[in-house]
mmCIF file of C-alpha atoms in Angstrom:
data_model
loop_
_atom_site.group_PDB
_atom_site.id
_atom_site.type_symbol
_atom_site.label_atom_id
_atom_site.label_comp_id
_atom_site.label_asym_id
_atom_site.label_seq_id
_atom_site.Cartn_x
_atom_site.Cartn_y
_atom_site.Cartn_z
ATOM 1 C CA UNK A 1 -143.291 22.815 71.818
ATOM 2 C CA UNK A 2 -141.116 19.793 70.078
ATOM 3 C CA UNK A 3 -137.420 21.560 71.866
ATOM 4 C CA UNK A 4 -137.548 21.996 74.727
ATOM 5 C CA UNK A 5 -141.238 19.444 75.019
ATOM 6 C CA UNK A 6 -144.058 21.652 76.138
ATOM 7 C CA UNK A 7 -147.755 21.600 76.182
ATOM 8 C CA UNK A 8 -149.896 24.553 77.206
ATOM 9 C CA UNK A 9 -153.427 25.645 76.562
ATOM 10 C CA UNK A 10 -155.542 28.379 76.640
ATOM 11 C CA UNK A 11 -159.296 29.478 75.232
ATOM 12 C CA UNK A 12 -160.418 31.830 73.356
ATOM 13 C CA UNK A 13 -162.452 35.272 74.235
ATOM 14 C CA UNK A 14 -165.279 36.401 72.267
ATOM 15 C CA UNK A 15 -163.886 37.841 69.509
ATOM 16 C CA UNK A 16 -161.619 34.422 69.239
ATOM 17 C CA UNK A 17 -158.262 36.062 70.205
ATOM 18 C CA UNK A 18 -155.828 34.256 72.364
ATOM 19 C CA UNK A 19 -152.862 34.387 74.270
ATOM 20 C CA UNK A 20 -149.477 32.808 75.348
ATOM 21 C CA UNK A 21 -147.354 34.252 77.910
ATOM 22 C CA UNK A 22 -143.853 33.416 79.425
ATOM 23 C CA UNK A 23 -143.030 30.292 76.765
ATOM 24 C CA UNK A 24 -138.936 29.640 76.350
ATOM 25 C CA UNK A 25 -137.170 29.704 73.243
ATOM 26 C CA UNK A 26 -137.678 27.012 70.666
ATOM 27 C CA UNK A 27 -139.897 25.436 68.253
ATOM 28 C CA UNK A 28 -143.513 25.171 68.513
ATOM 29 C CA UNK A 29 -146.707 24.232 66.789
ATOM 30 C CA UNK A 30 -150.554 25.676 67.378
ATOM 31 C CA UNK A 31 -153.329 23.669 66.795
ATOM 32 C CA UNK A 32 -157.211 24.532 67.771
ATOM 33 C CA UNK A 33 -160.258 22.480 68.969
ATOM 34 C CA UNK A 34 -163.625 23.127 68.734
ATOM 35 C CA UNK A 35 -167.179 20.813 69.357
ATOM 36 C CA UNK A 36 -168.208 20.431 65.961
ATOM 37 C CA UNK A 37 -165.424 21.432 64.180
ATOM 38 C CA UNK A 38 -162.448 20.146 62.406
ATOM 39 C CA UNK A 39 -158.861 19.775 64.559
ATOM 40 C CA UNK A 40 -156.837 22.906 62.540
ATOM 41 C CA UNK A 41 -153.081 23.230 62.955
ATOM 42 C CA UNK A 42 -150.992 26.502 61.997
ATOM 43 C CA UNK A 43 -149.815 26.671 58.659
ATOM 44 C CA UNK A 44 -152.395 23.876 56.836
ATOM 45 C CA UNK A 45 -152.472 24.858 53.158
ATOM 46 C CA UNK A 46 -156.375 23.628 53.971
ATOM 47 C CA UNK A 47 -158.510 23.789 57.203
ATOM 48 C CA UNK A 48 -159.172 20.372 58.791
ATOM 49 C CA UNK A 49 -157.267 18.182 55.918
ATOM 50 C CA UNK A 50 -155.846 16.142 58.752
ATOM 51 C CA UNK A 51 -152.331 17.328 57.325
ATOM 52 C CA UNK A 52 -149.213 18.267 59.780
ATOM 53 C CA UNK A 53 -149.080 22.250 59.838
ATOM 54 C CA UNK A 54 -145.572 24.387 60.196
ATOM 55 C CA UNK A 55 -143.879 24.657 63.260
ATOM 56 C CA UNK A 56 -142.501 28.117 63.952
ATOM 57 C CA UNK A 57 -139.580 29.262 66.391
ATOM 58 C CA UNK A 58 -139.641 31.444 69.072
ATOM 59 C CA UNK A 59 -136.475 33.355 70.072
ATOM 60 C CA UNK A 60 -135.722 34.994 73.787
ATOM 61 C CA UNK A 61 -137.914 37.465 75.098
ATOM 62 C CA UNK A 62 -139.302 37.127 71.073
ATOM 63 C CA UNK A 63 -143.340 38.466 71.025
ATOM 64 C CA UNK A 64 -145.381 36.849 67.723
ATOM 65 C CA UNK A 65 -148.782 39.014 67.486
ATOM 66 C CA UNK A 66 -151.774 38.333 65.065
ATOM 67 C CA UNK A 67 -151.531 35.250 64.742
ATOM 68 C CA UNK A 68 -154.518 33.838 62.342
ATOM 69 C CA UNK A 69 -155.572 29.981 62.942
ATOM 70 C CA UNK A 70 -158.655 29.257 61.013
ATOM 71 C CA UNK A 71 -160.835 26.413 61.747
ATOM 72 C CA UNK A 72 -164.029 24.605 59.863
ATOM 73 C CA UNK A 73 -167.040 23.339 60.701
ATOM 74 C CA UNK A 74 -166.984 19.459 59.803
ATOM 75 C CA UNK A 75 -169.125 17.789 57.459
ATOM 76 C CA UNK A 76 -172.468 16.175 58.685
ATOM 77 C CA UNK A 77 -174.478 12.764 57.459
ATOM 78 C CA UNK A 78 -178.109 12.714 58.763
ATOM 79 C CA UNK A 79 -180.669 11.273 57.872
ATOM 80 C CA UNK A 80 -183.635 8.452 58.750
ATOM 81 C CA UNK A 81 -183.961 4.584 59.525
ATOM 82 C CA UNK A 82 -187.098 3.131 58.864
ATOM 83 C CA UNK A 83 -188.439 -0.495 58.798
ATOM 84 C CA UNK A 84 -189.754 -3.325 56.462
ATOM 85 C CA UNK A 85 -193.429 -1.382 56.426
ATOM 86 C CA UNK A 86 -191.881 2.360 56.439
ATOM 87 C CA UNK A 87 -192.179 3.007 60.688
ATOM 88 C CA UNK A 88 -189.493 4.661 62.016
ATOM 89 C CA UNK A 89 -186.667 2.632 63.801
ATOM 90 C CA UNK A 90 -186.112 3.900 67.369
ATOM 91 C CA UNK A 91 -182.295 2.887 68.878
ATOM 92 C CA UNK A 92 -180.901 1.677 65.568
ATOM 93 C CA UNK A 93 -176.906 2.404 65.054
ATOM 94 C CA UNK A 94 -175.687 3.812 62.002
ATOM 95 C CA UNK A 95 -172.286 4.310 61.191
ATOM 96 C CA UNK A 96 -169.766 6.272 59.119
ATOM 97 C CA UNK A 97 -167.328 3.884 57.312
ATOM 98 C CA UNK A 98 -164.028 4.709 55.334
ATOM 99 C CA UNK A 99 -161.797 2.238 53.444
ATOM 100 C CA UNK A 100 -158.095 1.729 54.638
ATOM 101 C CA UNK A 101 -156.019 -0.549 54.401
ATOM 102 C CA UNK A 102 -155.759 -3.091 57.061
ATOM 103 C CA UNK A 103 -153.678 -6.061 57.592
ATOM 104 C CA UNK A 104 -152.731 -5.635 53.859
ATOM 105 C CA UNK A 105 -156.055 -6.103 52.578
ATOM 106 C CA UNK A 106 -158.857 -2.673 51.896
ATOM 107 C CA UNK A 107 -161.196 -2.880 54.489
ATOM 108 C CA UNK A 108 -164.260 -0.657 55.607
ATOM 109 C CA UNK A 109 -163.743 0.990 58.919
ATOM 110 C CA UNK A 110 -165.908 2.519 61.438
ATOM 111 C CA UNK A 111 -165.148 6.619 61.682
ATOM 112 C CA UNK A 112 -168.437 8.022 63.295
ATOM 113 C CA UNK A 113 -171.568 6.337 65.048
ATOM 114 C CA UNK A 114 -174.973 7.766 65.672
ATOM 115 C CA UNK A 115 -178.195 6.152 67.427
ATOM 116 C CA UNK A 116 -181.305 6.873 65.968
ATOM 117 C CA UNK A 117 -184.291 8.528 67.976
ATOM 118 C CA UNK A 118 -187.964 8.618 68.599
ATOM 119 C CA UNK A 119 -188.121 9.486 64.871
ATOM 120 C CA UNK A 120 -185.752 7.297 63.467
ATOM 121 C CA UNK A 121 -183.345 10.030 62.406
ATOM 122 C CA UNK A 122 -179.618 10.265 63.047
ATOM 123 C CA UNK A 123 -177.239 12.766 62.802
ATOM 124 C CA UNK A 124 -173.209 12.365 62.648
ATOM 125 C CA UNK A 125 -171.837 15.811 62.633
ATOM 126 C CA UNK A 126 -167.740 17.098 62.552
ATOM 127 C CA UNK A 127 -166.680 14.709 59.719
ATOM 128 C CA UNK A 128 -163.277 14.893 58.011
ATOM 129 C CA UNK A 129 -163.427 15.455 54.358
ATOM 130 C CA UNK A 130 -163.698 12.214 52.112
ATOM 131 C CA UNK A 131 -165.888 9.601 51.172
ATOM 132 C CA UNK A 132 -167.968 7.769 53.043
ATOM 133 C CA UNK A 133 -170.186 4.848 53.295
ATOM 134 C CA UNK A 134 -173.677 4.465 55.557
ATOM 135 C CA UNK A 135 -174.442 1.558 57.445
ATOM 136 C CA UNK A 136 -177.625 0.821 59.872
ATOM 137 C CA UNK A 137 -177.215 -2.340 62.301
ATOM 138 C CA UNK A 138 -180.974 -3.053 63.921
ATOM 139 C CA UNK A 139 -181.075 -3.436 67.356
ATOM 140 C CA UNK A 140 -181.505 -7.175 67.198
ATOM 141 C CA UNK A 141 -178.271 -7.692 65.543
ATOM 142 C CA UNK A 142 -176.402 -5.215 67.737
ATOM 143 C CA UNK A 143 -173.876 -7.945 68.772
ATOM 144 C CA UNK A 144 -172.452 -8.624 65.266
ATOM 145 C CA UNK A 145 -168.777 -7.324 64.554
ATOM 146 C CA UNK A 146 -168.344 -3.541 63.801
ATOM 147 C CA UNK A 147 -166.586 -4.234 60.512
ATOM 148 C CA UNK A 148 -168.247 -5.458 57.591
ATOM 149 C CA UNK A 149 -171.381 -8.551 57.553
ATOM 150 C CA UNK A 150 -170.182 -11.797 57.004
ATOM 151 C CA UNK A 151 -172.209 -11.998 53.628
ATOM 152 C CA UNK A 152 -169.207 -10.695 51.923
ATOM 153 C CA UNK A 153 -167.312 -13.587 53.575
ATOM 154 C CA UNK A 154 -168.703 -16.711 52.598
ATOM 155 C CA UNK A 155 -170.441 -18.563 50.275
ATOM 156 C CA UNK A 156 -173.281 -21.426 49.803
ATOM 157 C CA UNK A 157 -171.830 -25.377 49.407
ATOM 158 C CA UNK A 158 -173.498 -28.378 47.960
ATOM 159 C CA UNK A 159 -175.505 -29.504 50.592
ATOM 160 C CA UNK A 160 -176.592 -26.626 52.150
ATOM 161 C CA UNK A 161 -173.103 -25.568 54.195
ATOM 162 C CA UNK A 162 -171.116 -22.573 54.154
ATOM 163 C CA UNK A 163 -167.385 -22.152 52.981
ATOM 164 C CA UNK A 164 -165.536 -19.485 55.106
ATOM 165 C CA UNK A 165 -162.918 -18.409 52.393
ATOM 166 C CA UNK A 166 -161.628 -15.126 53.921
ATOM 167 C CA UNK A 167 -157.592 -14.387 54.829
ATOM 168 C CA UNK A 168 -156.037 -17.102 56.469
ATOM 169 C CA UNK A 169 -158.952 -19.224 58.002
ATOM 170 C CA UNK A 170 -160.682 -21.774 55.988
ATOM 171 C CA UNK A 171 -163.127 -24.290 56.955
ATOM 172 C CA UNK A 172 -166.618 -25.760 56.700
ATOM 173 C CA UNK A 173 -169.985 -24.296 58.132
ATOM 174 C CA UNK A 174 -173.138 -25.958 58.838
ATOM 175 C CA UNK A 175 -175.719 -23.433 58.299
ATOM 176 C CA UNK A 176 -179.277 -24.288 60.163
ATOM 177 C CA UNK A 177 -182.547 -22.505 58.936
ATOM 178 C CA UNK A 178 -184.157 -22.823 62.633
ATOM 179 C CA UNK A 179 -185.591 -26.090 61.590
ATOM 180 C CA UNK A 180 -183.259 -28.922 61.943
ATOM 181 C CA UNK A 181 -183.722 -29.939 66.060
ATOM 182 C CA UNK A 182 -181.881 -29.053 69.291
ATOM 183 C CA UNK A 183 -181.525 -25.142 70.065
ATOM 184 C CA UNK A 184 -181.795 -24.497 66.527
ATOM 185 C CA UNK A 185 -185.610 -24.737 66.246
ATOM 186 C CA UNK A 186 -186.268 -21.710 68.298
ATOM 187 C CA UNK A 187 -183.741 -19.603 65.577
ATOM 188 C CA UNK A 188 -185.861 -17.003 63.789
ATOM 189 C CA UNK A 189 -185.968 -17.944 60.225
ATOM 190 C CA UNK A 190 -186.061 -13.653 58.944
ATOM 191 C CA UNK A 191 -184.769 -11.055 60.402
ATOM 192 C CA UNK A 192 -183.178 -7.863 59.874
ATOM 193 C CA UNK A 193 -180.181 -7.474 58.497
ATOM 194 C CA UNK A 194 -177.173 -4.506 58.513
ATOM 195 C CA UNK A 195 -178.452 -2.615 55.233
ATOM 196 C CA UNK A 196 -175.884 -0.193 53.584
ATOM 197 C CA UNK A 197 -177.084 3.097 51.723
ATOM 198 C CA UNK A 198 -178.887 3.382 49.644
ATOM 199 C CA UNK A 199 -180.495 0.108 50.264
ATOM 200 C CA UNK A 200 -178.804 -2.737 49.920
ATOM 201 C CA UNK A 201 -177.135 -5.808 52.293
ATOM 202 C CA UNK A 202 -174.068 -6.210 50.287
ATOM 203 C CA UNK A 203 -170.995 -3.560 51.246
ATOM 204 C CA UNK A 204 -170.118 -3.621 47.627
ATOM 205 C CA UNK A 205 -173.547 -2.450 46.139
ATOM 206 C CA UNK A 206 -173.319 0.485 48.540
ATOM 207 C CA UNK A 207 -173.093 4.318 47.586
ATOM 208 C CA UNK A 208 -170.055 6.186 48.300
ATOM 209 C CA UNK A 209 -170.587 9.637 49.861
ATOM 210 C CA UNK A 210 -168.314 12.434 49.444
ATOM 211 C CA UNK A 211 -167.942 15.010 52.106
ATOM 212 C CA UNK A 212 -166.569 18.359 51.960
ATOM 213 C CA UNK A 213 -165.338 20.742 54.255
ATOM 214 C CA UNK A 214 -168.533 22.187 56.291
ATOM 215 C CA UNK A 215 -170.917 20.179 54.215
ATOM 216 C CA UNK A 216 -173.911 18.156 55.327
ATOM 217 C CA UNK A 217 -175.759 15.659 53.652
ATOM 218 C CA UNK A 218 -179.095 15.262 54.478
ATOM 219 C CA UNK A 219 -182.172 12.943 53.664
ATOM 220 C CA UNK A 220 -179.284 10.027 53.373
ATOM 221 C CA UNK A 221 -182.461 7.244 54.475
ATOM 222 C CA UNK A 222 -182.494 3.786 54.681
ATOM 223 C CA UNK A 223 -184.698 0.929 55.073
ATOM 224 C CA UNK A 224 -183.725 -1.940 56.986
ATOM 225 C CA UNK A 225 -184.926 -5.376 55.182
ATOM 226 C CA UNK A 226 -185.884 -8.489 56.223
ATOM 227 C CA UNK A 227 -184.490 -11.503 54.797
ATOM 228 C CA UNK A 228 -183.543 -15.491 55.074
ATOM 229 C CA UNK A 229 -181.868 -16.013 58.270
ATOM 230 C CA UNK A 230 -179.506 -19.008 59.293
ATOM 231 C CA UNK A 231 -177.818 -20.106 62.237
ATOM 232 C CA UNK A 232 -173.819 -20.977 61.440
ATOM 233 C CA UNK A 233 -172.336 -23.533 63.769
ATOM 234 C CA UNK A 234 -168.079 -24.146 63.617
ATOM 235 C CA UNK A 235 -167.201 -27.677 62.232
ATOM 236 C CA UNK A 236 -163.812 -27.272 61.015
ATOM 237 C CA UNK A 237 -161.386 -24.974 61.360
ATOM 238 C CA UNK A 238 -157.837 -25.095 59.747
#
């Protein structure tokens, strides 16, 4: 209740009926959780759209019977990760990204994460409705920000740097291919990198998937790739 402020609770019997006794006068809304399923409130014009419902009022000693609150099953992503030579990748994260806006600027952000098994498959299950892009991070490069790989980010300069030439920081990278002395000879020079679906290391080459209420997509693979790695070290910074 919003006047007077309430919260109560109860669950469901078998044949999904429910009840609330004793509540005071006022306004109220009902909403309904389920594992697997979409968050519903009373009065959505559609199941799970994430939209506010309609609050309804209770008078004194007032009794509202038959009640109807429907709820959906949320959309699913599965699929499988598999290497460079087609074996299945044990432990690899994949994620379920969205764009929003953030800090003024569309940005891809994180709304589900699975971890791949024995098999290499994942599955990320109660999804809102909307489209979605698939990412895989291999294990090895588990540390690297959740958002989106630096690729996207900078760019090659004569002589072998990197400019950094996103938002409001700007400066000048020296980018080592494991080869140039000190602690960069032991870098590996390939690796694997974050690979988007349906195959590619760029976010903006990736395939947008569009989920529906209850839907699942299935056999959405990828195959991590191996490519150049370098080592970026922090020289300037303005």
């Amino acid at each position: 209740g919003t006047a007077p402020v309430i919260s109560m609770s109860a669950t469901t019997d078998d044949q999904g009926n429910f009840t609330f006794k004793n509540l005071p006068a006022g306004q109220f809304t009902l909403t309904a959780t389920k594992p697997g399923y979409l968050d519903a409130v009373y009065g959505q014009k559609r199941t799970g759209n994430g939209r506010p419902g309609t609050p309804f009022t209770i008078a004194d000693a007032q009794q509202l019977t038959k009640l109807s609150l429907p709820i959906a099953r949320g959309g699913v992503i599965t699929g499988m990760v598999i290497d460079d030579v087609g074996e299945p990748m044990y432990g690899t994260r994949v994620q379920a990204l969205r764009y929003g806006m953030k800090g003024g600027e569309r940005t891809l952000m994180p709304q589900a994460t699975a971890t791949t098994d024995d098999r290499g498959i994942y599955r990320m299950p109660a999804l809102p409705p909307g489209d979605y892009v698939v990412m895989a991070t291999p294990p090895d490069a588990s540390g690297m920000d959740d958002k989106v790989a630096l690729d996207a980010m900078v760019s090659p300069r004569a002589g072998g740097g990197l400019a950094f030439t996103s938002g409001a920081l700007s400066g000048a990278y020296v980018a080592n291919g494991g080869g140039s002395g000190g602690n960069d000879d032991n870098a590996p020079s390939t690796g694997y990198a974050p690979v988007y679906y349906p195959g590619t290391t760029s976010p903006g080459g990736a395939q947008s998937l569009s989920i529906d209420v209850g839907e699942e997509k299935s056999s959405i693979d990828l195959q991590l790739q191996l490519v150049q790695m370098t080592r970026a070290r922090l020289k300037n910074l303005k």
